[in-house]
PDB file of C-alpha atoms in Angstrom:
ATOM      1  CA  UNK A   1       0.000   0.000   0.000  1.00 86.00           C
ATOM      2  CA  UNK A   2       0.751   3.681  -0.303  1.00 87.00           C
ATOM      3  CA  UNK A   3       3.335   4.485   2.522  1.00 85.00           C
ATOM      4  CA  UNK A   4       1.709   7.601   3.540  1.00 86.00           C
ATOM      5  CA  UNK A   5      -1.554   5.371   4.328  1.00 91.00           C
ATOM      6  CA  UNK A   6       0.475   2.536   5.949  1.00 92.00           C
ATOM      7  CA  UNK A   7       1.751   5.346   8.320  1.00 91.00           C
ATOM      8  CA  UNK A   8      -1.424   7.407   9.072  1.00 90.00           C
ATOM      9  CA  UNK A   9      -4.044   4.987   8.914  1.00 93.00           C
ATOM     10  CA  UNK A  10      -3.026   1.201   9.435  1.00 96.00           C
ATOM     11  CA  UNK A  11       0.155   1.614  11.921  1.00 96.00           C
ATOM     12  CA  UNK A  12      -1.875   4.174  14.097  1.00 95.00           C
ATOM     13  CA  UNK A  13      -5.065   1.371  14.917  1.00 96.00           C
ATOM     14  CA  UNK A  14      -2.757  -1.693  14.432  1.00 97.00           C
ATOM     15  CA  UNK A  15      -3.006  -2.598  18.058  1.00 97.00           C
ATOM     16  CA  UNK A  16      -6.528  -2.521  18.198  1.00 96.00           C
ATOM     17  CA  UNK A  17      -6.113  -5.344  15.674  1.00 96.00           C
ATOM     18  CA  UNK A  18      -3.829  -7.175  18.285  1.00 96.00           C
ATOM     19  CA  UNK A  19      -6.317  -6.518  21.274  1.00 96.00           C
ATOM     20  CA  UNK A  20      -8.495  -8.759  19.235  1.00 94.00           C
ATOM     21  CA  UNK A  21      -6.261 -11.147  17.597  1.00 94.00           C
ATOM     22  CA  UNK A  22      -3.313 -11.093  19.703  1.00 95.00           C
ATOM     23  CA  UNK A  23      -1.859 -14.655  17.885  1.00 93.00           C
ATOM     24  CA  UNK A  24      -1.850 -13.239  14.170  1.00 93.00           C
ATOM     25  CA  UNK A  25       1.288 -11.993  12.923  1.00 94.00           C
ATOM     26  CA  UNK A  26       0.825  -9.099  10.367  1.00 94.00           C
ATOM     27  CA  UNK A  27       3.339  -8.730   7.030  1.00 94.00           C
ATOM     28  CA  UNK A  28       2.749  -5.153   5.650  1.00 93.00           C
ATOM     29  CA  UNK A  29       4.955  -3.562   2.479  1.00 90.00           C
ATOM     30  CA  UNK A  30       4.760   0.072   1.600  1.00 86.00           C
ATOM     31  CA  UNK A  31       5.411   0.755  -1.817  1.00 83.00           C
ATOM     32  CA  UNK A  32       4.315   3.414  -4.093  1.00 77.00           C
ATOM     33  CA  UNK A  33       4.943   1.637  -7.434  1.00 77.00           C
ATOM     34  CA  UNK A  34       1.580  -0.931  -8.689  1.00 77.00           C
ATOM     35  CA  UNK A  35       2.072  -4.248  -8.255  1.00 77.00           C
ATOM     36  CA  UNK A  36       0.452  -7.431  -9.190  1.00 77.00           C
ATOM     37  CA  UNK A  37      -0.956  -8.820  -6.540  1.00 78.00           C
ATOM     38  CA  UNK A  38      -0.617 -12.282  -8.200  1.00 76.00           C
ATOM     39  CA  UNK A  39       2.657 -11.807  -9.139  1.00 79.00           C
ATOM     40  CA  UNK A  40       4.260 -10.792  -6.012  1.00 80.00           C
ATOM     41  CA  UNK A  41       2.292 -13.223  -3.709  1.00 84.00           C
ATOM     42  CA  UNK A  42       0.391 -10.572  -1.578  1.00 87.00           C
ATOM     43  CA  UNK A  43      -3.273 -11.120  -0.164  1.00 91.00           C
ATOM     44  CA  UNK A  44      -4.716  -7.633  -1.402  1.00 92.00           C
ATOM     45  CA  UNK A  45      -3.094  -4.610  -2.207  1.00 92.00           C
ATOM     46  CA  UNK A  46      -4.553  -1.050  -2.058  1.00 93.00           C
ATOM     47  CA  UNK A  47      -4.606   1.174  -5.150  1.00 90.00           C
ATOM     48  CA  UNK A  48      -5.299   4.719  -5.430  1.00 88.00           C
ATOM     49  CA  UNK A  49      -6.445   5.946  -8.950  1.00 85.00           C
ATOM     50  CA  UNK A  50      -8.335   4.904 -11.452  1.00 83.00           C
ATOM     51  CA  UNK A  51      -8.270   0.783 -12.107  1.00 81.00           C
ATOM     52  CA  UNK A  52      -7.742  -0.781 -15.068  1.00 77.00           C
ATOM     53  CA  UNK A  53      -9.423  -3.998 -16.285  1.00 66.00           C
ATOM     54  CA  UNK A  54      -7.874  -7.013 -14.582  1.00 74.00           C
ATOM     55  CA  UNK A  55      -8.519 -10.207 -13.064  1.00 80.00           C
ATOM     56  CA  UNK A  56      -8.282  -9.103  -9.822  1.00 86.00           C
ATOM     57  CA  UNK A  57     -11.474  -8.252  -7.891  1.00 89.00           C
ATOM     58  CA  UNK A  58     -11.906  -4.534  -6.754  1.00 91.00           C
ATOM     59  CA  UNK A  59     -13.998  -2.946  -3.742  1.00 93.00           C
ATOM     60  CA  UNK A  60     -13.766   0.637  -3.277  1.00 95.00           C
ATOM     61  CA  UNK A  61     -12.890   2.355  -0.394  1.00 95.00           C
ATOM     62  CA  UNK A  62     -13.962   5.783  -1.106  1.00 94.00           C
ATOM     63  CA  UNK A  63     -11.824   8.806  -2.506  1.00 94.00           C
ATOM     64  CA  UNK A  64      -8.928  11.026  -1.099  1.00 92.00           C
ATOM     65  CA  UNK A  65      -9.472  14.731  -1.709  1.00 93.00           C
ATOM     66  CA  UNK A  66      -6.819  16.685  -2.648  1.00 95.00           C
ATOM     67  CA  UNK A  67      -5.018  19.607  -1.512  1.00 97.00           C
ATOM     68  CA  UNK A  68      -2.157  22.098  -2.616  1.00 98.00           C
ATOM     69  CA  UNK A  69       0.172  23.035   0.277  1.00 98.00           C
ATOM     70  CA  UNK A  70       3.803  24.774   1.131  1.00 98.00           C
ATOM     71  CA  UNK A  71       5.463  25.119   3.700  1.00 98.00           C
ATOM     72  CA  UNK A  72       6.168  28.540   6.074  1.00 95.00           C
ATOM     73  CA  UNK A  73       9.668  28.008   5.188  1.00 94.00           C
ATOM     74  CA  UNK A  74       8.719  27.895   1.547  1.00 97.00           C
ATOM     75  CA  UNK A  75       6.414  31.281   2.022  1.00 97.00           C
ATOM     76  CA  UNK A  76       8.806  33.029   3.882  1.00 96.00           C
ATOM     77  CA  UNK A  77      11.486  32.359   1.216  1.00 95.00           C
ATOM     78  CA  UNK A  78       9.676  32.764  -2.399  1.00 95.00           C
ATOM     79  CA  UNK A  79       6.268  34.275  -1.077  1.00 96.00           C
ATOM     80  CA  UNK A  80       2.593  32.812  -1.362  1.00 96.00           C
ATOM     81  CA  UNK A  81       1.481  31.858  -5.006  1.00 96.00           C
ATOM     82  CA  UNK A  82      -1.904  33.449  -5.407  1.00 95.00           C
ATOM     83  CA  UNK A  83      -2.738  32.798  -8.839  1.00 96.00           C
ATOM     84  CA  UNK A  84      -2.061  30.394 -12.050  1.00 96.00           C
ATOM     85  CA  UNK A  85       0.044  32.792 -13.703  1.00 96.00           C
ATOM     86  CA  UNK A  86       2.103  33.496 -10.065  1.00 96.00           C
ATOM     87  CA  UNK A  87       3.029  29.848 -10.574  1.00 97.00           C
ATOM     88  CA  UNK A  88       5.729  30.799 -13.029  1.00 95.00           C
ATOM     89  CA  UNK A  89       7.591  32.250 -10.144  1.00 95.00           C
ATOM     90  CA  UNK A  90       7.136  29.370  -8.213  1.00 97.00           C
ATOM     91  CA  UNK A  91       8.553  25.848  -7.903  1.00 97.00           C
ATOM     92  CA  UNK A  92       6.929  22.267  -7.667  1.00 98.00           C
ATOM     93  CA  UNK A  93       8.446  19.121  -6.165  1.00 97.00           C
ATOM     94  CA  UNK A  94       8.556  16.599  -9.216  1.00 96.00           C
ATOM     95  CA  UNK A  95       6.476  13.712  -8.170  1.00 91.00           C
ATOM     96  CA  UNK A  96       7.504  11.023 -10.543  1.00 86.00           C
ATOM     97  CA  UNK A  97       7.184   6.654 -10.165  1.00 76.00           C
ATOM     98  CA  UNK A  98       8.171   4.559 -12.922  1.00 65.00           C
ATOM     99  CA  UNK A  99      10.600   4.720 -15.658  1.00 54.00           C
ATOM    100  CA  UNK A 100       8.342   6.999 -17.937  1.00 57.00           C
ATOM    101  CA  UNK A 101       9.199  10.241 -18.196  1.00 54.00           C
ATOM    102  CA  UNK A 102       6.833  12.664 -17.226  1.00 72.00           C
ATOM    103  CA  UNK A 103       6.568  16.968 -16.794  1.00 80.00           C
ATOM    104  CA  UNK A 104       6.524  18.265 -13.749  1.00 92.00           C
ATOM    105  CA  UNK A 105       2.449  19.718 -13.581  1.00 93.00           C
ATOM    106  CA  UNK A 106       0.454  21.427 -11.101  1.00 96.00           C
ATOM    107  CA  UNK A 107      -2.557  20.128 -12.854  1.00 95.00           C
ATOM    108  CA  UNK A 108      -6.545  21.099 -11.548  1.00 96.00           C
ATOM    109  CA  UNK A 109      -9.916  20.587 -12.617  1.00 94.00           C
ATOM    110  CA  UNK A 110     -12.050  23.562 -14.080  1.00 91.00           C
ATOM    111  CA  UNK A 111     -15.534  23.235 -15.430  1.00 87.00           C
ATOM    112  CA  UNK A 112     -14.837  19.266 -15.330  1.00 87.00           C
ATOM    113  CA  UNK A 113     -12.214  19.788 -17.208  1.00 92.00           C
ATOM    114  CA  UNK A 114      -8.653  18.575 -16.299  1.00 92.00           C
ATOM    115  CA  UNK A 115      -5.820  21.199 -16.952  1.00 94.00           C
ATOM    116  CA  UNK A 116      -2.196  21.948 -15.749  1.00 94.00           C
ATOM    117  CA  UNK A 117       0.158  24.428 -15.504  1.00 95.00           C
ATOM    118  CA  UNK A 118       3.989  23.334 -16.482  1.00 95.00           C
ATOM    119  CA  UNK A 119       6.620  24.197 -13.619  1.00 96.00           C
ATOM    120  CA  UNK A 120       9.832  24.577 -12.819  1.00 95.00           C
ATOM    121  CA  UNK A 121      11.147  21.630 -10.043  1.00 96.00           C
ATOM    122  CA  UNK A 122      14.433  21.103  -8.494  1.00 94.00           C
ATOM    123  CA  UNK A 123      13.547  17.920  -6.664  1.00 96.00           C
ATOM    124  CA  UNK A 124      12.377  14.850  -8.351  1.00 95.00           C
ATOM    125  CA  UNK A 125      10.947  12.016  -5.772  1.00 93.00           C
ATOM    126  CA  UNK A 126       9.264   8.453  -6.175  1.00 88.00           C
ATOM    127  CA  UNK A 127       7.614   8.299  -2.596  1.00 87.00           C
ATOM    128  CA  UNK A 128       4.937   9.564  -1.261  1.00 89.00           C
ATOM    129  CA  UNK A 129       6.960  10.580   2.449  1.00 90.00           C
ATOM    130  CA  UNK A 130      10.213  12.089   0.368  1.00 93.00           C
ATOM    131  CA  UNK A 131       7.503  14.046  -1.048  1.00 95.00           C
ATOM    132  CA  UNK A 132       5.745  15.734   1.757  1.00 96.00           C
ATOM    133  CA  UNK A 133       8.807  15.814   3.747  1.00 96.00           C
ATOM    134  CA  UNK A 134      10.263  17.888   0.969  1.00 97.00           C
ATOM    135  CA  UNK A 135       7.524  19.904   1.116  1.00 98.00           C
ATOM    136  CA  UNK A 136       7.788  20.512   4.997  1.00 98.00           C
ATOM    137  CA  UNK A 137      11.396  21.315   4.134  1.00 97.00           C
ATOM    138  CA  UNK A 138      10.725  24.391   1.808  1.00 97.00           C
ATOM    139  CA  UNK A 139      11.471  22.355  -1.642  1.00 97.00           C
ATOM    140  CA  UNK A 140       8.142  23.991  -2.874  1.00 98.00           C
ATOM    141  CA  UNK A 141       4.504  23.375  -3.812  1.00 98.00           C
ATOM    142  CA  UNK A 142       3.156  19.988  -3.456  1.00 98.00           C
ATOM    143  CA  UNK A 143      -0.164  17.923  -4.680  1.00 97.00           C
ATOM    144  CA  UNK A 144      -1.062  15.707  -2.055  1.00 95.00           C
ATOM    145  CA  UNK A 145      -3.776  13.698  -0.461  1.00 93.00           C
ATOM    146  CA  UNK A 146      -5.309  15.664   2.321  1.00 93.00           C
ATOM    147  CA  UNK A 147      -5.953  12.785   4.547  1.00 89.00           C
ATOM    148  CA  UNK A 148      -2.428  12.403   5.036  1.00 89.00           C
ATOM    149  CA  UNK A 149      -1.675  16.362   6.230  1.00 94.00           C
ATOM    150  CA  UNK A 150      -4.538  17.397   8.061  1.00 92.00           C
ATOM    151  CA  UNK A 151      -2.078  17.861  11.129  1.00 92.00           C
ATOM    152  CA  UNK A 152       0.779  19.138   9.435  1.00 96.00           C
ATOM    153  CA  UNK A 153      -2.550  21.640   8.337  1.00 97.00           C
ATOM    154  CA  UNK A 154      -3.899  22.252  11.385  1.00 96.00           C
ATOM    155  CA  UNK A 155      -0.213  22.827  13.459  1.00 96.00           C
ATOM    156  CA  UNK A 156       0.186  25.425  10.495  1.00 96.00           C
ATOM    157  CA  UNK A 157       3.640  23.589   9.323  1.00 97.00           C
ATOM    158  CA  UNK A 158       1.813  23.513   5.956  1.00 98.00           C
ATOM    159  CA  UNK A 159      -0.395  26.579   4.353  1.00 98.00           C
ATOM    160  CA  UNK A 160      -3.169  25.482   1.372  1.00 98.00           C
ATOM    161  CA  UNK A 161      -2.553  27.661  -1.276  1.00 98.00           C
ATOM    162  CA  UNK A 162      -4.700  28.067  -4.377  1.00 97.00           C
ATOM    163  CA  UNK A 163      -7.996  25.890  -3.093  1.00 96.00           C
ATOM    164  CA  UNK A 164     -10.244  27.044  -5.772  1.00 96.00           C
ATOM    165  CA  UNK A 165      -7.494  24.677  -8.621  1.00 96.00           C
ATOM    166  CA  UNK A 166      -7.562  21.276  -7.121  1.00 94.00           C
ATOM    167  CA  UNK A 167      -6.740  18.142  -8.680  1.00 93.00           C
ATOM    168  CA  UNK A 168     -10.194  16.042  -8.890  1.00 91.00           C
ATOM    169  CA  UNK A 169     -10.612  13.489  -5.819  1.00 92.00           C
ATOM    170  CA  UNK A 170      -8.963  10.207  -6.329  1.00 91.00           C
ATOM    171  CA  UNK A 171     -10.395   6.824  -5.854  1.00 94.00           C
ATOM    172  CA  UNK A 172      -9.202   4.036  -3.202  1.00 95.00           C
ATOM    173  CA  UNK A 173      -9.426   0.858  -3.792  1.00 95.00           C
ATOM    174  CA  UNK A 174      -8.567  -2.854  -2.426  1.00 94.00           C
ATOM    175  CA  UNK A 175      -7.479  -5.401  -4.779  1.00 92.00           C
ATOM    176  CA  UNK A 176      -7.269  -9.083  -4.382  1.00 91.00           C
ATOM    177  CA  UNK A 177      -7.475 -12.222  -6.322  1.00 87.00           C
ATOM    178  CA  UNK A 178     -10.235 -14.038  -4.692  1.00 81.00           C
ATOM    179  CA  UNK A 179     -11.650 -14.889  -1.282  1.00 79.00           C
ATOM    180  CA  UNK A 180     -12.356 -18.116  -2.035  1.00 81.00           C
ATOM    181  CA  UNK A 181      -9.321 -19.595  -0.525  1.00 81.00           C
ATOM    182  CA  UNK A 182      -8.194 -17.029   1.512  1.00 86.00           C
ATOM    183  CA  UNK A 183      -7.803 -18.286   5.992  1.00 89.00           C
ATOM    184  CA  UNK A 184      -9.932 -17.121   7.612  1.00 91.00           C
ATOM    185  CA  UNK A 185      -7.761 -14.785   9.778  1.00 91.00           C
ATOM    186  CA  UNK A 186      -6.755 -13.207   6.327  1.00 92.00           C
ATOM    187  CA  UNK A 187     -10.047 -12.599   5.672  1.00 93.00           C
ATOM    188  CA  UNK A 188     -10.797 -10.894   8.893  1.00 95.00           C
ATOM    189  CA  UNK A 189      -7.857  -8.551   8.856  1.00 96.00           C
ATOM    190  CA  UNK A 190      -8.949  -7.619   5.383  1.00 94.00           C
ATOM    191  CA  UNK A 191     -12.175  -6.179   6.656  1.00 95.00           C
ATOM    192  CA  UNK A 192     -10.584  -4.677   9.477  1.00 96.00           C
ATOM    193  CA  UNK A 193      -8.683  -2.484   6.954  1.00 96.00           C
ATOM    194  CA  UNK A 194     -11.297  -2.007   4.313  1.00 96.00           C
ATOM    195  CA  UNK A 195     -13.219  -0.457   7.733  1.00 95.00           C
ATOM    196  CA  UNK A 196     -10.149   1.598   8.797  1.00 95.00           C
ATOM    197  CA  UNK A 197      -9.791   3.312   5.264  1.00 94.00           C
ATOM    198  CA  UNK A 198     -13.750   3.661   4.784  1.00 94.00           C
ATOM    199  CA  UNK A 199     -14.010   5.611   8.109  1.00 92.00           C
ATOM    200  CA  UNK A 200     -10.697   8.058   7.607  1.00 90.00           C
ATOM    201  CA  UNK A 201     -11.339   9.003   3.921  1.00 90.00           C
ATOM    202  CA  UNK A 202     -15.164   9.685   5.210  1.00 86.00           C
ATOM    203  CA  UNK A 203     -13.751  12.616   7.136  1.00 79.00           C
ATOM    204  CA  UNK A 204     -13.046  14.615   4.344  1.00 68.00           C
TER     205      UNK A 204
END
């Protein structure tokens, strides 16, 4: 899964998982990169994005809304971006997984309509915690789930800038090849975290 929901969601009610199965022992693997489920011989994985066909069987877990943030270091340093065309002053960290190539976009959705801006990056990451810690460290503007920086929000280490050009909400999903011969315990712990990730993403 995602790092940045291993780390704010599953590790934080983990032990409420031991308090009622205090015998299972738990494997989890953070990656931001898709894998095959199949393939790497994992009971479910979780997927954020849109889903292509497959094999595998997908239940959604609802959507992550999305939120563009700096830092106080950042502000104090290059200012607050207060429009599109302010952007050209401005710099993006280069989110970037996978071999393809890709430009570095601040991209938003207007009149259901997606659209981006190119920018200008220093910093080119493949993880989801090099990129908000980047962020928190003044590298510049960032794209990024608000479930995973409502406290960095709230303590005021991060500042939403430009909330009326928002990328559109992204869908969660788990992933798995069947249920039909999953244990039991597998099974369990699977609806534990489909229920975890249901009630966090409700809050926004």
């Amino acid at each position: 899964m995602p790092s940045r929901f291993m780390s704010t969601i599953v590790l934080p009610r983990l032990n409420e998982w031991y308090e009622r199965y205090p015998e299972t022992q738990v494997e989890l693997s953070a990656t931001d990169f898709r894998i095959n489920p199949i393939e790497e011989s994992v009971d479910f994985i979780i997927r954020v994005g849109e889903l292509s066909s497959s094999d595998l069987i997908a239940r959604p877990l609802g959507a992550v809304q999305m939120v563009n943030c700096v830092s106080k270091h950042y502000i104090q340093t290059y200012g607050t971006p207060t429009s599109l065309e302010s952007l050209s002053n401005h710099m993006m960290i280069h989110y970037a997984v996978g071999s393809k190539a890709i430009q570095c976009e601040f991209e938003y959705v207007e009149k259901k309509t997606v659209k981006v801006v190119q920018m200008n990056y220093k910093l080119t990451v493949n993880s989801t915690d090099a990129y908000l810690h980047g962020c928190l460290n003044g590298m510049g503007i960032v794209q990024i789930p608000k479930q995973g920086v409502r406290d960095y929000l709230l303590k005021g280490d991060l500042v939403e800038i430009l909330p009326e050009y928002t990328c559109a909400a992204m869908p969660v999903s788990i992933l798995y090849a069947s249920r039909k011969h999953m244990p039991q315990r597998v099974l369990y712990f699977m609806d534990w975290i489909c229920e975890n990730f249901k009630a966090s993403l409700s809050q926004d």
